């Protein structure tokens, strides 16, 4: 069966520090991969999605970047975090268009 | 503008009671509608997914309905349990790009004993 792993579960970082969040998927090949951010009281916002190794689509201009160095690995990064980067970050994988996306358990990021 | 609106924003019910959550959308062209359950601090988990031709779909005590004409969906929970306490998120996919999902802000359900 397919599983998705995100780490760390929680992270506290100072403003201006770098960021690297990792997501890996097991049990499937060539999945579509997604990074979302969920702010309190708001719907999930798609940040990046990838349909293959090295292929990244960005949905919103921001301080973050994503990379997909391997088929089942998706990384969210920042060189300098801002206070506004605080939030709950979710990684997801999906296959066919009418199949549900499957989410990891998220990373709670707090910027101080 | 593609939007998904959910009501109520929050709901409190007693264990064993039924409840219905509402979702209205303006996404066009429509591809499918999904309901997710999200426990606090966890990622959303899929409950149902319905395409244009499906009016109802059940998953245990969860039953989702879809009226594509009025662009409305509901999620009915039967005989609620304490473990049903969570946020329920309605998500719509547009057929021009099914990778881009439009998320509602969710209904926060609390079930008390």
Short mmCIF file of C-alpha atoms in Angstrom, two decimals:
data_model
loop_
_atom_site.label_atom_id
_atom_site.label_comp_id
_atom_site.label_asym_id
_atom_site.label_seq_id
_atom_site.Cartn_x
_atom_site.Cartn_y
_atom_site.Cartn_z
CA UNK A 1 0.00 0.00 0.00
CA UNK A 2 1.02 3.57 -0.55
CA UNK A 3 2.30 5.74 2.28
CA UNK A 4 3.48 9.30 2.48
CA UNK A 5 5.92 10.64 5.04
CA UNK A 6 6.62 14.20 6.05
CA UNK A 7 9.16 15.49 8.50
CA UNK A 8 9.65 17.13 10.80
CA UNK A 9 6.20 17.21 12.41
CA UNK A 10 6.88 20.55 14.07
CA UNK A 11 9.54 23.15 13.51
CA UNK A 12 10.36 26.47 15.14
CA UNK A 13 12.69 28.71 13.18
CA UNK A 14 13.92 32.29 13.56
CA UNK A 15 13.16 34.89 10.92
CA UNK A 16 15.83 34.87 8.20
CA UNK A 17 16.87 31.27 8.70
CA UNK A 18 16.74 28.67 5.91
CA UNK A 19 14.13 25.93 5.61
CA UNK A 20 14.01 22.42 4.24
CA UNK A 21 10.93 20.23 4.57
CA UNK A 22 10.99 16.77 3.10
CA UNK A 23 8.26 14.52 1.79
CA UNK A 24 8.64 10.98 0.51
CA UNK A 25 6.11 8.58 -0.96
CA UNK A 26 6.29 4.79 -0.90
CA UNK A 27 4.37 2.18 -2.80
CA UNK A 28 3.75 4.10 -6.01
CA UNK A 29 5.76 5.26 -8.97
CA UNK A 30 5.67 8.52 -10.91
CA UNK A 31 3.10 10.15 -8.62
CA UNK A 32 2.00 13.75 -8.94
CA UNK A 33 3.29 15.51 -5.84
CA UNK A 34 1.95 18.63 -4.16
CA UNK A 35 2.90 21.11 -1.44
CA UNK A 36 0.09 22.99 0.30
CA UNK A 37 -0.04 25.54 3.08
CA UNK A 38 -2.96 25.75 5.46
CA UNK A 39 -3.40 28.95 7.43
CA UNK A 40 -5.74 29.10 10.40
CA UNK A 41 -9.35 29.54 9.28
CA UNK A 42 -8.47 29.34 5.61
CA UNK A 43 -8.61 26.66 2.96
CA UNK A 44 -5.57 24.83 1.75
CA UNK A 45 -3.49 26.83 -0.68
CA UNK A 46 -1.55 25.01 -3.37
CA UNK A 47 2.08 26.16 -3.40
CA UNK A 48 3.79 23.79 -5.83
CA UNK A 49 3.06 20.67 -7.78
CA UNK A 50 5.22 18.29 -9.73
CA UNK A 51 4.37 15.73 -12.39
CA UNK A 52 7.88 14.28 -12.61
CA UNK A 53 11.53 14.52 -11.55
CA UNK A 54 12.82 18.04 -11.92
CA UNK A 55 9.40 19.37 -13.03
CA UNK A 56 8.01 21.98 -10.66
CA UNK A 57 5.03 24.27 -11.16
CA UNK A 58 4.65 27.22 -8.82
CA UNK A 59 1.19 28.50 -8.02
CA UNK A 60 1.89 31.62 -6.03
CA UNK A 61 4.84 34.02 -5.96
CA UNK A 62 6.52 33.66 -2.62
CA UNK A 63 9.57 33.17 -0.56
CA UNK A 64 9.57 29.41 -1.03
CA UNK A 65 10.86 26.98 -3.63
CA UNK A 66 10.41 23.29 -4.29
CA UNK A 67 12.51 20.56 -5.81
CA UNK A 68 11.98 16.96 -6.83
CA UNK A 69 15.37 15.27 -6.98
CA UNK A 70 13.92 11.75 -7.08
CA UNK A 71 10.65 10.25 -8.28
CA UNK A 72 9.20 9.89 -4.80
CA UNK A 73 10.87 12.79 -3.01
CA UNK A 74 9.57 16.33 -2.82
CA UNK A 75 11.37 19.08 -0.91
CA UNK A 76 10.11 22.51 0.15
CA UNK A 77 12.82 25.08 0.81
CA UNK A 78 13.48 28.68 1.65
CA UNK A 79 16.72 30.62 1.86
CA UNK A 80 15.35 33.18 4.33
CA UNK A 81 12.13 32.63 6.24
CA UNK A 82 9.64 35.42 6.85
CA UNK A 83 7.11 35.71 9.65
CA UNK A 84 4.38 35.20 7.07
CA UNK A 85 5.77 31.75 6.26
CA UNK A 86 4.30 30.37 9.48
CA UNK A 87 1.63 27.77 8.90
CA UNK A 88 0.79 24.13 8.48
CA UNK A 89 2.50 22.61 5.44
CA UNK A 90 1.05 19.54 3.82
CA UNK A 91 2.51 17.29 1.18
CA UNK A 92 0.21 15.18 -0.97
CA UNK A 93 0.44 12.70 -3.80
CA UNK A 94 -2.10 11.89 -6.44
CA UNK A 95 -2.48 9.77 -9.51
CA UNK A 96 -5.35 9.94 -11.93
CA UNK A 97 -7.55 13.01 -12.13
CA UNK A 98 -10.60 11.44 -10.51
CA UNK A 99 -8.68 9.84 -7.72
CA UNK A 100 -8.30 11.51 -4.32
CA UNK A 101 -5.09 13.15 -3.30
CA UNK A 102 -3.47 11.53 -0.29
CA UNK A 103 -1.98 13.81 2.32
CA UNK A 104 0.86 13.46 4.75
CA UNK A 105 0.43 14.49 8.37
CA UNK A 106 1.95 17.90 7.83
CA UNK A 107 4.63 20.08 9.37
CA UNK A 108 3.64 22.83 11.79
CA UNK A 109 6.09 25.67 11.09
CA UNK A 110 6.38 28.56 13.51
CA UNK A 111 8.58 31.53 12.72
CA UNK A 112 9.81 33.62 15.62
CA UNK B 1 -14.19 33.31 -9.71
CA UNK B 2 -13.87 29.68 -8.64
CA UNK B 3 -14.96 29.35 -5.03
CA UNK B 4 -16.09 26.74 -2.57
CA UNK B 5 -18.15 27.85 0.41
CA UNK B 6 -19.07 25.67 3.34
CA UNK B 7 -21.63 26.03 6.08
CA UNK B 8 -21.90 26.07 8.94
CA UNK B 9 -18.44 27.22 9.93
CA UNK B 10 -18.70 25.18 13.11
CA UNK B 11 -21.18 22.74 14.59
CA UNK B 12 -21.67 21.08 17.96
CA UNK B 13 -23.81 17.97 18.30
CA UNK B 14 -24.37 15.23 20.85
CA UNK B 15 -23.07 11.75 20.32
CA UNK B 16 -25.53 9.56 18.44
CA UNK B 17 -27.20 12.45 16.59
CA UNK B 18 -27.15 13.01 12.85
CA UNK B 19 -25.88 16.12 11.12
CA UNK B 20 -25.57 17.57 7.64
CA UNK B 21 -22.81 19.80 6.34
CA UNK B 22 -23.28 21.98 3.27
CA UNK B 23 -21.04 22.94 0.40
CA UNK B 24 -21.78 25.39 -2.43
CA UNK B 25 -19.39 25.90 -5.30
CA UNK B 26 -18.99 28.11 -8.32
CA UNK B 27 -16.22 26.10 -10.00
CA UNK B 28 -16.64 25.72 -13.72
CA UNK B 29 -16.17 23.56 -15.70
CA UNK B 30 -16.74 21.01 -12.99
CA UNK B 31 -14.81 17.75 -12.80
CA UNK B 32 -15.40 16.23 -9.39
CA UNK B 33 -16.18 17.03 -5.78
CA UNK B 34 -14.45 15.54 -2.78
CA UNK B 35 -15.08 15.51 0.93
CA UNK B 36 -12.15 15.17 3.30
CA UNK B 37 -11.98 14.69 7.06
CA UNK B 38 -9.14 16.42 8.87
CA UNK B 39 -8.35 15.62 12.48
CA UNK B 40 -6.59 18.35 14.43
CA UNK B 41 -2.89 18.45 13.56
CA UNK B 42 -3.19 15.79 10.88
CA UNK B 43 -3.48 15.74 7.12
CA UNK B 44 -6.89 15.47 5.44
CA UNK B 45 -8.21 12.00 4.67
CA UNK B 46 -10.49 11.36 1.72
CA UNK B 47 -14.07 10.34 2.50
CA UNK B 48 -15.78 10.46 -0.89
CA UNK B 49 -15.21 11.65 -4.43
CA UNK B 50 -18.06 12.22 -6.87
CA UNK B 51 -18.11 13.05 -10.54
CA UNK B 52 -20.76 14.96 -12.46
CA UNK B 53 -22.96 11.90 -13.00
CA UNK B 54 -23.03 10.76 -9.37
CA UNK B 55 -25.78 12.01 -7.05
CA UNK B 56 -24.86 10.19 -3.89
CA UNK B 57 -22.00 8.20 -2.47
CA UNK B 58 -21.61 6.56 0.92
CA UNK B 59 -18.63 5.62 3.03
CA UNK B 60 -19.85 3.92 6.19
CA UNK B 61 -21.81 6.45 8.23
CA UNK B 62 -20.88 9.25 5.81
CA UNK B 63 -23.16 9.95 2.85
CA UNK B 64 -22.37 12.68 0.35
CA UNK B 65 -24.84 14.08 -2.15
CA UNK B 66 -24.21 16.17 -5.21
CA UNK B 67 -26.57 18.36 -7.23
CA UNK B 68 -24.54 19.53 -10.21
CA UNK B 69 -27.41 21.72 -11.43
CA UNK B 70 -27.53 23.85 -8.31
CA UNK B 71 -23.83 23.31 -7.59
CA UNK B 72 -24.47 22.08 -4.10
CA UNK B 73 -23.21 19.16 -2.09
CA UNK B 74 -23.92 17.90 1.38
CA UNK B 75 -22.24 15.49 3.74
CA UNK B 76 -24.56 13.65 6.09
CA UNK B 77 -23.16 11.93 9.16
CA UNK B 78 -25.35 9.31 10.75
CA UNK B 79 -25.25 8.27 14.40
CA UNK B 80 -22.29 10.49 15.20
CA UNK B 81 -19.42 9.25 17.32
CA UNK B 82 -16.86 11.13 19.37
CA UNK B 83 -14.25 10.23 16.74
CA UNK B 84 -16.22 12.23 14.17
CA UNK B 85 -14.96 15.41 15.81
CA UNK B 86 -12.84 16.98 13.09
CA UNK B 87 -12.91 19.50 10.28
CA UNK B 88 -14.72 18.45 7.12
CA UNK B 89 -13.43 20.00 3.94
CA UNK B 90 -15.24 20.22 0.62
CA UNK B 91 -12.93 20.29 -2.39
CA UNK B 92 -13.81 20.81 -6.03
CA UNK B 93 -11.73 20.00 -9.08
CA UNK B 94 -12.12 21.94 -12.30
CA UNK B 95 -11.90 19.91 -15.46
CA UNK B 96 -9.51 22.32 -17.17
CA UNK B 97 -6.82 21.33 -14.67
CA UNK B 98 -7.64 18.53 -12.32
CA UNK B 99 -4.34 19.00 -10.49
CA UNK B 100 -5.59 22.28 -9.09
CA UNK B 101 -8.14 21.71 -6.38
CA UNK B 102 -10.29 24.46 -4.92
CA UNK B 103 -10.67 24.00 -1.18
CA UNK B 104 -13.40 25.20 1.11
CA UNK B 105 -12.44 26.48 4.53
CA UNK B 106 -14.13 23.56 6.23
CA UNK B 107 -16.76 22.92 8.88
CA UNK B 108 -15.44 22.28 12.35
CA UNK B 109 -17.57 19.53 13.93
CA UNK B 110 -17.47 18.76 17.64
CA UNK B 111 -19.29 15.74 19.00
CA UNK B 112 -19.90 15.72 22.73
CA UNK B 113 -20.94 12.75 24.91
#
